[in-house]
PDB file of C-alpha atoms in Angstrom:
ATOM      1  CA  UNK A   1      -9.483  21.077 -13.909  1.00  0.00           C
ATOM      2  CA  UNK A   2      -6.479  23.391 -13.945  1.00  0.00           C
ATOM      3  CA  UNK A   3      -4.246  20.462 -14.854  1.00  0.00           C
ATOM      4  CA  UNK A   4      -6.692  19.459 -17.599  1.00  0.00           C
ATOM      5  CA  UNK A   5      -6.571  22.932 -19.103  1.00  0.00           C
ATOM      6  CA  UNK A   6      -2.798  23.030 -18.789  1.00  0.00           C
ATOM      7  CA  UNK A   7      -2.425  19.811 -20.762  1.00  0.00           C
ATOM      8  CA  UNK A   8      -4.893  21.110 -23.350  1.00  0.00           C
ATOM      9  CA  UNK A   9      -3.112  24.443 -23.715  1.00  0.00           C
ATOM     10  CA  UNK A  10       0.251  22.789 -24.350  1.00  0.00           C
ATOM     11  CA  UNK A  11      -1.283  21.232 -27.466  1.00  0.00           C
ATOM     12  CA  UNK A  12      -2.330  24.611 -28.870  1.00  0.00           C
ATOM     13  CA  UNK A  13       0.077  26.294 -31.240  1.00  0.00           C
ATOM     14  CA  UNK A  14       1.255  29.828 -30.575  1.00  0.00           C
ATOM     15  CA  UNK A  15      -1.410  32.214 -31.851  1.00  0.00           C
ATOM     16  CA  UNK A  16      -4.124  29.525 -31.904  1.00  0.00           C
ATOM     17  CA  UNK A  17      -7.306  30.247 -29.951  1.00  0.00           C
ATOM     18  CA  UNK A  18      -9.787  27.640 -28.816  1.00  0.00           C
ATOM     19  CA  UNK A  19     -13.293  28.167 -27.447  1.00  0.00           C
ATOM     20  CA  UNK A  20     -15.072  25.687 -25.198  1.00  0.00           C
ATOM     21  CA  UNK A  21     -18.737  26.515 -24.698  1.00  0.00           C
ATOM     22  CA  UNK A  22     -20.935  25.464 -21.794  1.00  0.00           C
ATOM     23  CA  UNK A  23     -24.182  23.645 -22.413  1.00  0.00           C
ATOM     24  CA  UNK A  24     -27.196  25.766 -23.261  1.00  0.00           C
ATOM     25  CA  UNK A  25     -30.101  26.141 -20.875  1.00  0.00           C
ATOM     26  CA  UNK A  26     -33.094  24.101 -22.032  1.00  0.00           C
ATOM     27  CA  UNK A  27     -35.597  26.774 -21.046  1.00  0.00           C
ATOM     28  CA  UNK A  28     -38.257  28.051 -23.388  1.00  0.00           C
ATOM     29  CA  UNK A  29     -40.123  30.211 -20.846  1.00  0.00           C
ATOM     30  CA  UNK A  30     -39.051  31.820 -17.571  1.00  0.00           C
ATOM     31  CA  UNK A  31     -41.236  29.391 -15.574  1.00  0.00           C
ATOM     32  CA  UNK A  32     -39.973  26.322 -17.473  1.00  0.00           C
ATOM     33  CA  UNK A  33     -38.240  23.772 -15.247  1.00  0.00           C
ATOM     34  CA  UNK A  34     -36.294  21.411 -17.493  1.00  0.00           C
ATOM     35  CA  UNK A  35     -33.103  19.804 -16.213  1.00  0.00           C
ATOM     36  CA  UNK A  36     -29.856  21.360 -17.402  1.00  0.00           C
ATOM     37  CA  UNK A  37     -27.153  19.130 -18.823  1.00  0.00           C
ATOM     38  CA  UNK A  38     -23.662  20.597 -18.945  1.00  0.00           C
ATOM     39  CA  UNK A  39     -21.362  20.017 -21.901  1.00  0.00           C
ATOM     40  CA  UNK A  40     -18.952  17.366 -20.607  1.00  0.00           C
ATOM     41  CA  UNK A  41     -15.910  18.935 -22.263  1.00  0.00           C
ATOM     42  CA  UNK A  42     -16.651  22.290 -20.668  1.00  0.00           C
ATOM     43  CA  UNK A  43     -17.111  20.656 -17.269  1.00  0.00           C
ATOM     44  CA  UNK A  44     -13.835  18.740 -17.735  1.00  0.00           C
ATOM     45  CA  UNK A  45     -12.052  22.023 -18.450  1.00  0.00           C
ATOM     46  CA  UNK A  46     -13.751  24.218 -15.804  1.00  0.00           C
ATOM     47  CA  UNK A  47     -15.688  22.215 -13.243  1.00  0.00           C
ATOM     48  CA  UNK A  48     -18.574  24.649 -13.639  1.00  0.00           C
ATOM     49  CA  UNK A  49     -22.125  23.335 -13.991  1.00  0.00           C
ATOM     50  CA  UNK A  50     -23.843  26.438 -15.342  1.00  0.00           C
ATOM     51  CA  UNK A  51     -25.147  27.394 -18.785  1.00  0.00           C
ATOM     52  CA  UNK A  52     -24.055  30.276 -20.967  1.00  0.00           C
ATOM     53  CA  UNK A  53     -20.325  30.295 -20.301  1.00  0.00           C
ATOM     54  CA  UNK A  54     -17.354  30.246 -22.648  1.00  0.00           C
ATOM     55  CA  UNK A  55     -13.756  29.331 -21.916  1.00  0.00           C
ATOM     56  CA  UNK A  56     -11.255  30.974 -24.264  1.00  0.00           C
ATOM     57  CA  UNK A  57      -7.859  29.288 -24.367  1.00  0.00           C
ATOM     58  CA  UNK A  58      -4.586  30.074 -26.057  1.00  0.00           C
ATOM     59  CA  UNK A  59      -1.209  28.469 -25.572  1.00  0.00           C
ATOM     60  CA  UNK A  60      -0.302  31.205 -23.071  1.00  0.00           C
ATOM     61  CA  UNK A  61      -3.580  32.424 -21.598  1.00  0.00           C
ATOM     62  CA  UNK A  62      -7.094  31.531 -20.478  1.00  0.00           C
ATOM     63  CA  UNK A  63     -10.217  33.624 -19.941  1.00  0.00           C
ATOM     64  CA  UNK A  64     -13.583  32.439 -18.671  1.00  0.00           C
ATOM     65  CA  UNK A  65     -16.747  34.325 -19.614  1.00  0.00           C
ATOM     66  CA  UNK A  66     -19.895  33.724 -17.558  1.00  0.00           C
ATOM     67  CA  UNK A  67     -23.393  35.095 -17.855  1.00  0.00           C
ATOM     68  CA  UNK A  68     -24.397  36.936 -14.727  1.00  0.00           C
ATOM     69  CA  UNK A  69     -28.028  36.747 -13.580  1.00  0.00           C
ATOM     70  CA  UNK A  70     -30.200  39.831 -13.843  1.00  0.00           C
ATOM     71  CA  UNK A  71     -32.727  40.670 -11.120  1.00  0.00           C
ATOM     72  CA  UNK A  72     -35.620  38.899 -12.909  1.00  0.00           C
ATOM     73  CA  UNK A  73     -33.613  35.683 -13.323  1.00  0.00           C
ATOM     74  CA  UNK A  74     -32.558  35.790  -9.677  1.00  0.00           C
ATOM     75  CA  UNK A  75     -36.205  36.050  -8.671  1.00  0.00           C
ATOM     76  CA  UNK A  76     -37.439  33.191 -10.886  1.00  0.00           C
ATOM     77  CA  UNK A  77     -34.444  30.896 -11.255  1.00  0.00           C
ATOM     78  CA  UNK A  78     -32.104  31.753  -8.410  1.00  0.00           C
ATOM     79  CA  UNK A  79     -28.558  32.991  -8.300  1.00  0.00           C
ATOM     80  CA  UNK A  80     -25.897  32.238 -10.864  1.00  0.00           C
ATOM     81  CA  UNK A  81     -22.213  32.080 -10.054  1.00  0.00           C
ATOM     82  CA  UNK A  82     -20.497  35.378  -9.404  1.00  0.00           C
ATOM     83  CA  UNK A  83     -17.199  36.190 -11.075  1.00  0.00           C
ATOM     84  CA  UNK A  84     -15.357  35.403  -7.825  1.00  0.00           C
ATOM     85  CA  UNK A  85     -17.189  32.072  -7.363  1.00  0.00           C
ATOM     86  CA  UNK A  86     -16.512  31.001 -10.961  1.00  0.00           C
ATOM     87  CA  UNK A  87     -12.854  31.943 -10.550  1.00  0.00           C
ATOM     88  CA  UNK A  88     -12.573  29.853  -7.386  1.00  0.00           C
ATOM     89  CA  UNK A  89     -14.273  26.789  -8.900  1.00  0.00           C
ATOM     90  CA  UNK A  90     -12.450  26.839 -12.232  1.00  0.00           C
ATOM     91  CA  UNK A  91      -9.124  28.146 -10.994  1.00  0.00           C
ATOM     92  CA  UNK A  92      -9.147  30.793 -13.711  1.00  0.00           C
ATOM     93  CA  UNK A  93      -7.965  34.216 -12.589  1.00  0.00           C
ATOM     94  CA  UNK A  94      -9.373  36.115 -15.589  1.00  0.00           C
ATOM     95  CA  UNK A  95     -13.169  35.752 -15.392  1.00  0.00           C
ATOM     96  CA  UNK A  96     -15.400  38.268 -17.134  1.00  0.00           C
ATOM     97  CA  UNK A  97     -19.063  38.881 -17.831  1.00  0.00           C
ATOM     98  CA  UNK A  98     -20.283  37.112 -20.973  1.00  0.00           C
ATOM     99  CA  UNK A  99     -21.645  40.374 -22.381  1.00  0.00           C
ATOM    100  CA  UNK A 100     -17.991  41.380 -22.945  1.00  0.00           C
ATOM    101  CA  UNK A 101     -17.645  38.573 -25.503  1.00  0.00           C
ATOM    102  CA  UNK A 102     -19.265  39.531 -28.787  1.00  0.00           C
ATOM    103  CA  UNK A 103     -21.381  36.914 -30.604  1.00  0.00           C
ATOM    104  CA  UNK A 104     -20.319  34.032 -28.396  1.00  0.00           C
ATOM    105  CA  UNK A 105     -22.925  31.703 -29.910  1.00  0.00           C
ATOM    106  CA  UNK A 106     -21.161  31.782 -33.289  1.00  0.00           C
ATOM    107  CA  UNK A 107     -17.623  31.138 -32.039  1.00  0.00           C
ATOM    108  CA  UNK A 108     -15.845  28.346 -33.914  1.00  0.00           C
ATOM    109  CA  UNK A 109     -14.816  25.149 -32.141  1.00  0.00           C
ATOM    110  CA  UNK A 110     -11.368  25.066 -33.835  1.00  0.00           C
ATOM    111  CA  UNK A 111     -10.442  21.425 -33.282  1.00  0.00           C
ATOM    112  CA  UNK A 112     -11.305  21.742 -29.594  1.00  0.00           C
ATOM    113  CA  UNK A 113     -13.399  18.604 -29.487  1.00  0.00           C
ATOM    114  CA  UNK A 114     -10.840  16.246 -31.009  1.00  0.00           C
ATOM    115  CA  UNK A 115      -8.071  17.530 -28.711  1.00  0.00           C
ATOM    116  CA  UNK A 116     -10.207  17.191 -25.573  1.00  0.00           C
ATOM    117  CA  UNK A 117     -11.483  13.753 -26.566  1.00  0.00           C
ATOM    118  CA  UNK A 118      -7.897  12.578 -26.967  1.00  0.00           C
ATOM    119  CA  UNK A 119      -6.940  14.030 -23.558  1.00  0.00           C
ATOM    120  CA  UNK A 120     -10.020  12.667 -21.783  1.00  0.00           C
ATOM    121  CA  UNK A 121      -9.390   9.120 -23.032  1.00  0.00           C
ATOM    122  CA  UNK A 122      -6.374   8.738 -20.742  1.00  0.00           C
ATOM    123  CA  UNK A 123      -7.483   9.207 -17.133  1.00  0.00           C
ATOM    124  CA  UNK A 124      -5.339  10.971 -14.556  1.00  0.00           C
ATOM    125  CA  UNK A 125      -4.715   9.346 -11.160  1.00  0.00           C
ATOM    126  CA  UNK A 126      -7.286  11.551  -9.424  1.00  0.00           C
ATOM    127  CA  UNK A 127      -9.899  10.648 -12.045  1.00  0.00           C
ATOM    128  CA  UNK A 128      -9.191   6.944 -11.572  1.00  0.00           C
ATOM    129  CA  UNK A 129      -9.532   7.337  -7.796  1.00  0.00           C
ATOM    130  CA  UNK A 130     -12.866   9.144  -8.207  1.00  0.00           C
ATOM    131  CA  UNK A 131     -14.155   6.470 -10.591  1.00  0.00           C
ATOM    132  CA  UNK A 132     -13.205   3.760  -8.065  1.00  0.00           C
ATOM    133  CA  UNK A 133     -14.971   5.717  -5.317  1.00  0.00           C
ATOM    134  CA  UNK A 134     -18.103   6.048  -7.477  1.00  0.00           C
ATOM    135  CA  UNK A 135     -18.043   2.302  -8.157  1.00  0.00           C
ATOM    136  CA  UNK A 136     -17.758   1.552  -4.419  1.00  0.00           C
ATOM    137  CA  UNK A 137     -20.674   3.871  -3.608  1.00  0.00           C
ATOM    138  CA  UNK A 138     -22.760   2.318  -6.383  1.00  0.00           C
ATOM    139  CA  UNK A 139     -22.017  -1.204  -5.116  1.00  0.00           C
ATOM    140  CA  UNK A 140     -22.979  -0.197  -1.557  1.00  0.00           C
ATOM    141  CA  UNK A 141     -26.195   1.369  -2.829  1.00  0.00           C
ATOM    142  CA  UNK A 142     -27.184  -1.681  -4.852  1.00  0.00           C
ATOM    143  CA  UNK A 143     -26.374  -4.026  -1.957  1.00  0.00           C
ATOM    144  CA  UNK A 144     -28.409  -1.911   0.457  1.00  0.00           C
ATOM    145  CA  UNK A 145     -31.332  -1.598  -1.967  1.00  0.00           C
ATOM    146  CA  UNK A 146     -31.283  -5.358  -2.594  1.00  0.00           C
ATOM    147  CA  UNK A 147     -31.528  -6.024   1.150  1.00  0.00           C
ATOM    148  CA  UNK A 148     -34.591  -3.766   1.388  1.00  0.00           C
ATOM    149  CA  UNK A 149     -36.534  -5.804  -1.180  1.00  0.00           C
ATOM    150  CA  UNK A 150     -39.313  -7.936   0.322  1.00  0.00           C
ATOM    151  CA  UNK A 151     -42.686  -9.208  -0.857  1.00  0.00           C
ATOM    152  CA  UNK A 152     -45.107  -6.331  -1.249  1.00  0.00           C
ATOM    153  CA  UNK A 153     -42.488  -3.571  -0.958  1.00  0.00           C
ATOM    154  CA  UNK A 154     -43.154  -0.536  -3.091  1.00  0.00           C
ATOM    155  CA  UNK A 155     -40.624   0.433  -5.740  1.00  0.00           C
ATOM    156  CA  UNK A 156     -40.247   3.954  -4.298  1.00  0.00           C
ATOM    157  CA  UNK A 157     -38.990   2.444  -1.014  1.00  0.00           C
ATOM    158  CA  UNK A 158     -36.198   0.626  -2.837  1.00  0.00           C
ATOM    159  CA  UNK A 159     -35.453   3.788  -4.802  1.00  0.00           C
ATOM    160  CA  UNK A 160     -35.301   5.797  -1.562  1.00  0.00           C
ATOM    161  CA  UNK A 161     -32.817   3.335  -0.067  1.00  0.00           C
ATOM    162  CA  UNK A 162     -30.641   3.537  -3.168  1.00  0.00           C
ATOM    163  CA  UNK A 163     -30.808   7.334  -3.234  1.00  0.00           C
ATOM    164  CA  UNK A 164     -29.982   7.498   0.468  1.00  0.00           C
ATOM    165  CA  UNK A 165     -26.818   5.450  -0.081  1.00  0.00           C
ATOM    166  CA  UNK A 166     -25.752   7.598  -3.028  1.00  0.00           C
TER     167      UNK A 166
END
């Protein structure tokens, strides 16, 4: 992810600032349990799978803002990443609490999407290797699941075999 950000930052002009926002939590109530789906561009740039974060990039600098969990959220929804954990995952040395960033929900995208889309279209060697590995695992899972299919077998058994292989 550090290399991804580095390539992105070289395309920013001096004085230009770009904001990449994490996906928003799909929670309407504190006891709501809907699956979270991270913004793929944010994940590409940070490797963090957590809502309510913003990556601020300039040609020369990068700052990651994360929302820290309060005691009520910790009780109901579990821990969120600490500043140190987010720094280690993303490889960003300047990580701050999101409450230090004013009005983060209204930050402009500033051509971020088109730049990232262009960069993500050409895969790096490590990405190609990971895609090949995922294909191999998928093929093994399908082969194993296929072998478990017999007359009268329940669908959940086949699903369990596939999940086990993954």
